[in-house]
């Protein structure tokens, strides 16, 4: 215990580059840390913090973390294109946007995340992935795992068990990847299927792949065993103690400013607002009384907000005044069901109290909201 | 020739800047020269082509995904310029220079090439240029500052604007811990340092200061010189320095509020307030809370207030009505769909409990729980938010006693409930006792509702709550 706290203390004095003597001058080469939190936002914030504040010249860092159910999209992706947002909301699965590139992944406690922090100059993804494969083979020599040139790790030559992404800054860089130990494949496949039609965007698309859990290959493998094996291999390669330091991402003393980073990652402006420009062009069929009404919807979206809104309704289906109120109201609003619902229900207060009118309005609005 | 003049002027400025008033007076003598100096500096700024540096791993091209600057913006060294992506790696490109962006060579989604120009930056010649390598280095400044840093023994990263701010306030940069990238000192760091120094701006809060565990004395990221200082707790910034107006368009929730409130303004409101003694109700709720909890429901006071309101509306149905646009017809609504104002992160929403006239207090509690959890998750549906006929706003949970609520069209009445306070009151025998008092403020549409009706409704509502047993007589 005392040894660990001493190490924490020394690690920090080096980390913050205060003008005190650095006890790590005998460059140890590496540090392995593991998060005690399963909150995806907190863990992503730790990555940001280390990337922004740690001096990686003297030592590299391996960060181990796991999250409770969450979908994580890449920096330049479109959440509407990548996953089933309705299902996420229903199942209370969090949505996060990370700062690194790449595609969308589903995290739960059966998936482990590994982040390799180095200086920008020492950024080298292949080395890291080979380290993981070496650790896996050392653990279970019969495992058929190898690294592809797309930086995936495949099991039995066909199943993807790891995906990679990276972030490069001015002086530091990180490469993180997942490792499927025992994740819920059913939820994974249902949540990563987008129901939204008519989306056109230049956002980075995800490449779907066949996946398999390591647990399915060998039921004796657990997340803990795998984490430990990888840490051991990292320790060997960096010639350091096989010792994992636990960190609490909520500890503002240890990681000053982490609270703000965590908060920023949860804002709507980051998660949805950073979506590259895209457009929706679709046709909605509404059943009203005994007929079907076709509504053509065309919208341009920028920063997650409706920039241009075109709804083609049959003439006079709604009084023109009310129709223009709807379009005016939606323009500039967030492409978000909560905001849209508040807007449309409020607009209803100031229009004539006619039951027929109300039911048409509700039908149209509910269909519009379903697009979000 | 013009560059030479610029340099000599700048050194004069820095040496004299400590004595601000002296500088100002002497500025009068120099003013003409100063002005000339400024205009000539602008035209002397050289345009530098900032090339896309090596990404690593043998990558030669990337896709530009987002610009953080636009033409005409001024940037400081190390500010982020853009985000590019290459094969699952997202790279933040930072500026090597201080200056003004004059040209962006690519648009979003274009392919950019390593070694080719990314942006053109006009460098302010007096400020100097950073070295070619991406090493932690300070841009060349006046002599005085340079030696100042060397004496301290380490280099501090800060932009010229930040340095000036520190200098004007007699702060040594080495005393500040930077929170920017690579421990760079930002303007906020100087402001926070100042806030701690003055103390007068911020309330003293000895309890709020976190004492770090003794085992990590070196880990404290406060100014190393001051041993007495503990870990700073983030506090509000001193108002003196912020002062930049921010304009945002009115969208979403706010737009909806603007619409509703503008319409509400057309309604001639009158107010009526009263005080309600909830002593007996408080006791009753205490008894019933565990019963409700066993059924998995949180029981607040609202279900009682709502049910009592519905009983009152049965006697005074005009309060549950709606006036049409031309004020020609009054529609008496059969259902009592009582809205409950809710404060969410995004703003005010008013979901309603449908058909309170046929619900028990427990039914209302169940429905309220459902609406509250949906409301905080931002998942209320259109049916929950439409069809309301009468509204209660429990502003007392946040605070306050009296209010002047605004009627939500197409309704004609609304009640605002203040907080429950323990106050001394006289009982029938003339003795003082502890009473649980809550104020209610009603607003009603004076076009169809008169003061007497409102008063009688309020008295009836009040009597049900002051003597909950009487509700039993009239419960449907």
Coordinates of C-alpha atoms in Angstrom, one line a residue, chain B:
Chain B
X1 CA 13.8 49.5 -42.7
X2 CA 10.2 49.3 -41.4
X3 CA 11.0 46.1 -39.5
X4 CA 13.9 47.7 -37.7
X5 CA 11.6 50.5 -36.6
X6 CA 9.1 48.1 -35.3
X7 CA 11.7 46.3 -33.2
X8 CA 13.0 49.4 -31.5
X9 CA 9.5 50.6 -30.7
X10 CA 8.5 47.3 -29.2
X11 CA 11.4 47.2 -26.8
X12 CA 10.5 50.7 -25.5
X13 CA 7.0 49.5 -24.9
X14 CA 8.0 46.5 -22.8
X15 CA 10.5 48.2 -20.6
X16 CA 8.1 51.0 -19.7
X17 CA 4.9 48.9 -19.3
X18 CA 5.3 48.5 -15.5
X19 CA 4.6 52.2 -15.0
X20 CA 1.3 52.4 -16.8
X21 CA 0.5 56.0 -16.2
X22 CA 4.0 57.1 -17.1
X23 CA 3.7 55.2 -20.2
X24 CA 0.4 56.8 -21.0
X25 CA 1.8 60.3 -20.6
X26 CA 4.9 59.5 -22.6
X27 CA 2.6 57.9 -25.2
X28 CA 1.4 61.4 -26.0
X29 CA 4.8 62.3 -27.2
X30 CA 5.2 59.0 -29.0
X31 CA 1.6 58.9 -30.2
X32 CA 2.2 60.0 -33.7
X33 CA 5.1 57.6 -34.0
X34 CA 3.0 54.9 -32.4
X35 CA 0.2 55.3 -34.9
X36 CA 2.6 55.1 -37.8
X37 CA 4.3 52.2 -36.2
X38 CA 1.0 50.3 -36.0
X39 CA -0.1 50.8 -39.6
X40 CA 3.4 50.0 -40.9
X41 CA 3.4 46.8 -38.8
X42 CA 0.3 45.6 -40.5
X43 CA 1.5 46.1 -43.9
X44 CA 4.9 44.6 -43.0
X45 CA 3.3 41.3 -41.8
X46 CA 4.8 38.4 -43.8
X47 CA 2.6 35.7 -45.1
X48 CA 3.9 32.3 -44.2
X49 CA 2.7 29.1 -45.8
X50 CA 2.1 26.6 -43.0
X51 CA 2.7 23.1 -44.4
X52 CA 1.1 19.9 -43.2
X53 CA 3.8 18.2 -41.2
X54 CA 4.5 14.5 -41.1
X55 CA 1.8 12.4 -39.5
X56 CA 3.9 9.3 -39.0
X57 CA 3.6 5.7 -40.2
X58 CA 4.5 6.7 -43.7
X59 CA 1.2 8.5 -44.3
X60 CA 1.2 10.9 -47.2
X61 CA -2.4 12.1 -47.4
X62 CA -5.2 12.8 -45.0
X63 CA -8.8 14.0 -45.2
X64 CA -9.7 17.4 -43.7
X65 CA -12.6 16.9 -41.4
X66 CA -13.1 20.1 -39.4
X67 CA -11.7 23.6 -39.4
X68 CA -11.3 25.3 -36.1
X69 CA -10.4 28.7 -37.7
X70 CA -11.6 30.7 -40.6
X71 CA -9.9 33.3 -42.8
X72 CA -9.4 36.5 -40.8
X73 CA -9.2 34.8 -37.4
X74 CA -6.1 35.5 -35.3
X75 CA -4.3 32.5 -33.9
X76 CA -1.7 32.0 -31.3
X77 CA 1.1 29.5 -31.4
X78 CA -0.2 26.0 -30.4
X79 CA -3.9 26.9 -31.1
X80 CA -5.7 24.2 -32.9
X81 CA -6.2 24.9 -36.6
X82 CA -8.0 21.8 -37.9
X83 CA -8.8 18.2 -37.5
X84 CA -7.7 15.7 -40.2
X85 CA -8.3 12.0 -40.4
X86 CA -6.3 9.2 -41.8
X87 CA -7.1 5.6 -41.5
X88 CA -8.9 5.6 -38.1
X89 CA -6.5 8.2 -36.7
X90 CA -7.8 11.6 -35.9
X91 CA -5.0 14.3 -35.9
X92 CA -5.2 17.8 -34.4
X93 CA -3.0 20.2 -36.3
X94 CA -1.8 23.1 -34.3
X95 CA -0.4 26.4 -35.4
X96 CA 3.3 27.0 -35.3
X97 CA 2.9 30.8 -35.5
X98 CA 1.1 33.7 -33.9
X99 CA -0.7 35.6 -36.6
X100 CA -3.8 36.0 -38.7
X101 CA -5.2 33.2 -41.0
X102 CA -5.2 34.5 -44.5
X103 CA -6.1 31.5 -46.5
X104 CA -7.4 27.9 -46.0
X105 CA -6.1 25.7 -48.8
X106 CA -8.7 23.0 -48.3
X107 CA -12.4 22.6 -47.7
X108 CA -14.0 20.0 -45.5
X109 CA -13.7 16.4 -46.9
X110 CA -10.8 17.4 -49.2
X111 CA -7.7 15.3 -49.3
X112 CA -4.7 17.2 -47.9
X113 CA -1.1 16.2 -48.6
X114 CA 1.8 16.0 -46.2
X115 CA 4.4 18.6 -47.0
X116 CA 2.0 20.8 -49.0
X117 CA 0.6 24.1 -47.6
X118 CA -2.4 23.8 -45.3
X119 CA -3.0 27.4 -44.4
X120 CA -1.4 30.8 -45.0
X121 CA -0.7 32.8 -41.9
X122 CA 0.2 36.4 -41.8
X123 CA 2.7 36.8 -39.0
X124 CA 2.8 39.9 -36.9
X125 CA 6.5 40.8 -37.5
X126 CA 7.1 42.3 -34.1
X127 CA 6.1 39.1 -32.4
X128 CA 8.7 36.8 -34.0
X129 CA 8.4 33.4 -35.3
X130 CA 8.7 30.0 -33.5
X131 CA 11.4 27.6 -34.5
X132 CA 10.8 24.9 -37.1
X133 CA 10.9 22.0 -34.6
X134 CA 7.9 21.2 -32.6
X135 CA 9.7 21.6 -29.3
X136 CA 8.6 23.3 -26.1
X137 CA 10.0 26.7 -26.7
X138 CA 9.0 30.2 -26.0
X139 CA 8.8 32.7 -28.9
X140 CA 11.5 35.4 -28.8
X141 CA 10.5 38.3 -26.6
X142 CA 12.2 41.4 -25.2
X143 CA 15.5 41.0 -23.4
X144 CA 14.0 41.6 -20.0
X145 CA 11.5 38.7 -20.2
X146 CA 14.1 36.3 -21.6
X147 CA 16.4 36.8 -18.7
X148 CA 13.5 36.6 -16.3
X149 CA 12.8 33.1 -17.5
X150 CA 16.3 31.9 -17.5
X151 CA 16.7 33.0 -13.9
X152 CA 13.8 30.8 -12.9
X153 CA 15.5 27.9 -14.6
X154 CA 12.7 26.6 -16.7
X155 CA 10.6 27.7 -19.6
X156 CA 7.1 28.7 -19.3
X157 CA 4.6 28.4 -22.2
X158 CA 2.3 31.3 -22.7
X159 CA 1.1 33.5 -25.5
X160 CA 2.1 37.1 -25.7
X161 CA -1.3 38.2 -24.6
X162 CA -1.1 36.1 -21.5
X163 CA 2.4 37.3 -20.7
X164 CA 1.2 40.9 -21.0
X165 CA -1.7 40.2 -18.6
X166 CA 0.7 38.7 -16.1
X167 CA 3.1 41.5 -16.4
X168 CA 0.4 44.2 -15.9
X169 CA -0.6 42.5 -12.7
X170 CA 2.9 41.9 -11.5
X171 CA 2.6 38.1 -11.6
X172 CA 5.5 35.9 -12.2
X173 CA 4.7 33.2 -14.7
X174 CA 6.7 30.7 -12.8
X175 CA 4.2 31.0 -9.9
X176 CA 1.3 29.9 -12.1
X177 CA 0.5 26.3 -12.9
X178 CA -0.7 26.1 -16.5
X179 CA -3.8 24.1 -17.3
X180 CA -3.5 24.3 -21.0
X181 CA -1.9 21.8 -23.4
X182 CA 1.7 20.9 -22.2
X183 CA 1.1 22.9 -19.1
X184 CA 0.7 26.1 -21.1
X185 CA -0.5 29.0 -19.0
X186 CA -3.8 30.3 -20.2
X187 CA -5.7 33.5 -19.5
X188 CA -8.0 31.6 -17.1
X189 CA -5.0 30.5 -15.0
X190 CA -3.9 34.1 -14.5
X191 CA -7.5 35.1 -13.6
X192 CA -7.9 32.2 -11.1
X193 CA -4.5 33.1 -9.5
X194 CA -5.7 36.8 -9.2
X195 CA -9.0 35.7 -7.7
X196 CA -7.2 33.8 -5.0
X197 CA -4.9 36.7 -4.3
X198 CA -7.6 39.3 -3.9
X199 CA -9.9 37.2 -1.7
X200 CA -12.3 40.2 -1.5
X201 CA -14.0 39.1 -4.7
X202 CA -14.7 35.6 -3.4
X203 CA -16.4 34.6 -0.2
X204 CA -14.0 32.9 2.3
X205 CA -14.8 29.2 2.3
X206 CA -12.4 27.3 4.6
X207 CA -14.6 24.2 4.5
X208 CA -14.6 24.0 0.8
X209 CA -10.8 23.7 0.5
X210 CA -9.9 20.1 0.1
X211 CA -6.9 19.1 2.2
X212 CA -4.9 16.7 0.1
X213 CA -3.9 13.4 1.7
X214 CA -0.6 13.7 3.5
X215 CA 1.1 11.0 1.5
X216 CA 1.1 13.2 -1.6
X217 CA 2.6 16.6 -0.7
X218 CA 4.4 17.0 -4.0
X219 CA 1.4 16.1 -6.0
X220 CA -0.5 19.3 -5.1
X221 CA -0.8 21.3 -8.3
X222 CA -0.9 24.7 -6.6
X223 CA 1.9 27.3 -6.8
X224 CA 4.9 25.6 -5.4
X225 CA 6.1 28.7 -3.5
X226 CA 3.0 29.0 -1.3
X227 CA 3.0 26.2 1.2
X228 CA -0.1 27.4 3.1
X229 CA -2.3 27.1 0.0
X230 CA -4.5 24.1 -0.3
X231 CA -6.1 22.5 -3.4
X232 CA -8.1 25.2 -5.0
X233 CA -11.8 24.6 -5.5
X234 CA -13.1 25.9 -8.8
X235 CA -14.9 29.1 -8.1
X236 CA -16.7 31.7 -10.2
X237 CA -14.4 34.0 -12.3
X238 CA -13.9 37.6 -11.3
X239 CA -16.5 39.6 -13.3
X240 CA -14.0 42.4 -13.9
X241 CA -12.2 40.5 -16.8
X242 CA -14.8 38.6 -18.8
X243 CA -17.1 41.1 -20.4
X244 CA -17.6 39.7 -23.9
X245 CA -21.1 39.7 -25.2
X246 CA -22.4 36.6 -26.8
X247 CA -25.3 36.4 -29.2
X248 CA -27.2 33.2 -29.9
X249 CA -30.2 32.5 -31.9
X250 CA -33.5 31.6 -30.1
X251 CA -34.2 28.0 -31.0
X252 CA -36.0 24.9 -29.7
X253 CA -37.3 25.3 -26.1
X254 CA -36.8 29.0 -26.0
X255 CA -38.7 29.5 -29.2
X256 CA -41.6 27.5 -27.8
X257 CA -41.6 29.6 -24.7
X258 CA -41.6 32.8 -26.7
X259 CA -44.7 31.6 -28.6
X260 CA -46.6 30.5 -25.5
X261 CA -45.8 33.5 -23.4
X262 CA -46.6 36.0 -26.2
X263 CA -50.0 34.4 -26.5
X264 CA -50.5 34.3 -22.8
X265 CA -49.9 38.1 -22.7
X266 CA -53.2 38.6 -24.5
X267 CA -55.0 37.1 -21.6
X268 CA -56.1 39.6 -19.0
X269 CA -54.7 38.0 -15.8
X270 CA -55.9 38.7 -12.3
X271 CA -54.2 37.2 -9.2
X272 CA -55.5 35.9 -6.0
X273 CA -53.4 34.5 -3.2
X274 CA -54.0 32.8 0.1
X275 CA -52.2 30.8 2.8
X276 CA -52.9 27.2 3.5
X277 CA -52.3 25.4 6.8
X278 CA -50.9 22.0 5.9
X279 CA -50.2 20.8 9.4
X280 CA -52.7 17.9 9.2
X281 CA -51.7 17.1 5.6
X282 CA -48.0 16.8 6.5
X283 CA -48.9 14.4 9.2
X284 CA -51.1 12.4 6.9
X285 CA -48.5 12.2 4.3
X286 CA -45.9 10.9 6.8
X287 CA -48.3 8.1 7.7
X288 CA -49.0 7.2 4.0
X289 CA -45.5 7.5 2.6
X290 CA -44.4 4.0 3.8
X291 CA -47.6 2.5 2.4
X292 CA -46.9 4.0 -1.0
X293 CA -43.3 3.0 -0.8
X294 CA -44.3 -0.6 -0.2
X295 CA -46.2 -0.3 -3.5
X296 CA -43.1 1.1 -5.1
X297 CA -44.2 4.6 -5.4
X298 CA -42.8 7.9 -4.1
X299 CA -45.6 10.0 -2.5
X300 CA -45.1 13.7 -2.5
X301 CA -47.6 16.5 -1.7
X302 CA -48.5 17.0 -5.3
X303 CA -51.0 14.1 -5.6
X304 CA -53.0 15.7 -2.8
X305 CA -52.9 19.1 -4.3
X306 CA -53.9 17.8 -7.7
X307 CA -56.8 15.7 -6.4
X308 CA -58.1 18.6 -4.3
X309 CA -57.9 20.8 -7.3
X310 CA -60.0 18.3 -9.3
X311 CA -62.6 18.2 -6.6
X312 CA -62.8 21.9 -6.6
X313 CA -63.1 22.0 -10.4
X314 CA -66.2 19.8 -10.1
X315 CA -67.9 22.6 -8.2
X316 CA -66.4 25.4 -10.4
X317 CA -66.1 23.9 -13.9
X318 CA -65.5 27.3 -15.5
X319 CA -61.9 27.1 -14.2
X320 CA -61.4 24.0 -16.3
X321 CA -62.7 25.7 -19.5
X322 CA -61.3 27.2 -22.6
X323 CA -62.2 30.4 -24.4
X324 CA -62.0 30.3 -28.2
X325 CA -59.9 32.7 -30.3
X326 CA -62.7 35.2 -31.0
X327 CA -64.0 35.0 -27.4
X328 CA -67.3 33.9 -28.7
X329 CA -67.6 30.5 -27.0
X330 CA -66.5 28.9 -23.8
X331 CA -65.9 25.2 -23.8
X332 CA -66.2 23.4 -20.5
X333 CA -63.8 20.5 -20.6
X334 CA -65.1 17.3 -19.2
X335 CA -61.7 15.8 -18.4
X336 CA -59.6 17.3 -15.6
X337 CA -56.1 17.0 -17.2
X338 CA -54.1 18.7 -14.6
X339 CA -50.6 19.9 -15.7
X340 CA -47.6 19.9 -13.5
X341 CA -44.9 22.3 -14.3
X342 CA -41.5 20.6 -14.4
X343 CA -38.1 22.1 -14.5
X344 CA -35.7 20.2 -16.7
X345 CA -32.2 21.0 -18.0
X346 CA -33.5 22.4 -21.2
X347 CA -36.2 24.5 -19.6
X348 CA -39.9 24.4 -18.5
X349 CA -42.2 21.6 -19.6
X350 CA -45.7 20.9 -18.4
X351 CA -46.8 17.3 -18.7
X352 CA -50.3 16.6 -17.4
X353 CA -52.1 13.8 -15.5
X354 CA -55.1 12.8 -17.5
X355 CA -58.6 12.4 -16.1
X356 CA -57.8 13.3 -12.5
X357 CA -61.6 13.3 -11.8
X358 CA -61.6 9.4 -11.9
X359 CA -58.2 8.9 -10.3
X360 CA -57.3 8.2 -6.7
X361 CA -54.6 10.0 -4.9
X362 CA -52.4 6.9 -5.3
X363 CA -53.2 6.7 -9.1
X364 CA -52.0 10.3 -9.4
X365 CA -48.8 9.5 -7.5
X366 CA -48.0 6.6 -9.8
X367 CA -48.6 8.8 -12.9
X368 CA -46.5 11.6 -11.5
X369 CA -43.6 9.2 -10.9
X370 CA -43.8 8.0 -14.5
X371 CA -44.0 11.6 -15.9
X372 CA -41.1 12.7 -13.6
X373 CA -38.8 9.9 -14.7
X374 CA -39.6 10.4 -18.4
X375 CA -39.2 14.2 -17.9
X376 CA -35.7 14.0 -16.4
X377 CA -34.7 11.5 -19.1
X378 CA -36.0 13.8 -21.8
X379 CA -38.4 11.2 -23.1
X380 CA -41.8 12.6 -22.7
X381 CA -44.2 11.9 -25.5
X382 CA -46.6 14.3 -27.3
X383 CA -49.6 12.8 -25.6
X384 CA -48.1 13.5 -22.1
X385 CA -47.5 17.2 -23.1
X386 CA -50.8 18.0 -24.8
X387 CA -54.4 18.2 -23.7
X388 CA -53.9 19.9 -20.4
X389 CA -56.9 21.9 -18.9
X390 CA -55.6 23.3 -15.7
X391 CA -52.0 23.7 -14.3
X392 CA -50.3 23.7 -10.9
X393 CA -46.7 24.9 -10.5
X394 CA -44.9 23.8 -7.5
X395 CA -42.2 26.5 -7.5
X396 CA -41.8 26.1 -3.8
X397 CA -39.6 23.1 -4.3
X398 CA -37.0 25.5 -5.6
X399 CA -38.0 28.4 -3.3
X400 CA -40.2 31.4 -2.9
X401 CA -43.6 32.0 -1.3
X402 CA -45.6 34.2 -3.6
X403 CA -45.6 34.2 -7.3
X404 CA -47.5 35.6 -10.2
X405 CA -47.9 32.7 -12.5
X406 CA -48.7 33.1 -16.2
X407 CA -51.7 31.2 -17.6
X408 CA -50.8 28.6 -20.3
X409 CA -53.1 28.9 -23.2
X410 CA -55.6 27.5 -24.0
X411 CA -56.3 27.1 -20.3
X412 CA -57.9 29.8 -18.1
X413 CA -56.3 29.4 -14.7
X414 CA -53.1 28.4 -13.0
X415 CA -51.9 28.0 -9.4
X416 CA -48.3 28.5 -8.1
X417 CA -47.5 26.8 -4.8
X418 CA -44.8 28.3 -2.6
X419 CA -42.6 26.5 -0.2
X420 CA -43.9 25.0 3.0
X421 CA -42.7 27.0 6.0
X422 CA -43.0 26.3 9.7
X423 CA -44.5 29.4 11.2
X424 CA -46.2 30.4 14.4
X425 CA -50.0 30.7 14.2
X426 CA -52.8 31.1 16.7
X427 CA -55.3 28.3 17.2
X428 CA -59.0 28.5 18.3
X429 CA -58.0 28.8 21.9
X430 CA -55.7 31.8 21.3
X431 CA -52.6 29.7 21.8
X432 CA -49.5 29.8 19.5
X433 CA -48.7 26.6 17.8
X434 CA -46.3 25.4 15.1
X435 CA -48.1 25.4 11.7
X436 CA -46.9 24.2 8.3
X437 CA -47.9 27.1 6.1
X438 CA -47.8 27.2 2.3
X439 CA -48.8 30.1 0.1
X440 CA -50.8 29.6 -3.1
X441 CA -51.0 32.2 -5.8
X442 CA -53.7 31.8 -8.5
X443 CA -54.0 33.6 -11.8
X444 CA -57.1 33.5 -13.9
X445 CA -58.5 34.8 -17.1
X446 CA -60.6 37.8 -16.2
X447 CA -62.6 37.6 -19.4
X448 CA -64.6 34.7 -18.2
X449 CA -63.6 34.2 -14.5
X450 CA -64.4 36.7 -11.8
X451 CA -62.7 37.2 -8.5
X452 CA -65.5 35.7 -6.4
X453 CA -65.3 32.4 -8.4
X454 CA -61.6 32.2 -8.0
X455 CA -61.9 33.0 -4.3
X456 CA -64.5 30.3 -3.7
X457 CA -62.6 27.7 -5.6
X458 CA -59.5 28.5 -3.6
X459 CA -61.4 28.3 -0.3
X460 CA -62.8 24.9 -1.2
X461 CA -59.3 23.7 -2.3
X462 CA -57.8 25.1 0.9
X463 CA -60.5 23.4 3.1
X464 CA -59.8 20.0 1.6
X465 CA -56.1 20.4 2.2
X466 CA -56.4 21.8 5.7
X467 CA -58.7 19.1 6.7
X468 CA -57.9 16.1 4.6
X469 CA -60.6 14.0 6.1
X470 CA -63.2 16.2 4.4
X471 CA -61.9 15.0 1.0
X472 CA -63.3 11.6 1.9
X473 CA -66.8 13.0 1.9
X474 CA -66.5 14.2 -1.7
X475 CA -64.2 11.7 -3.2
X476 CA -65.5 10.2 -6.5

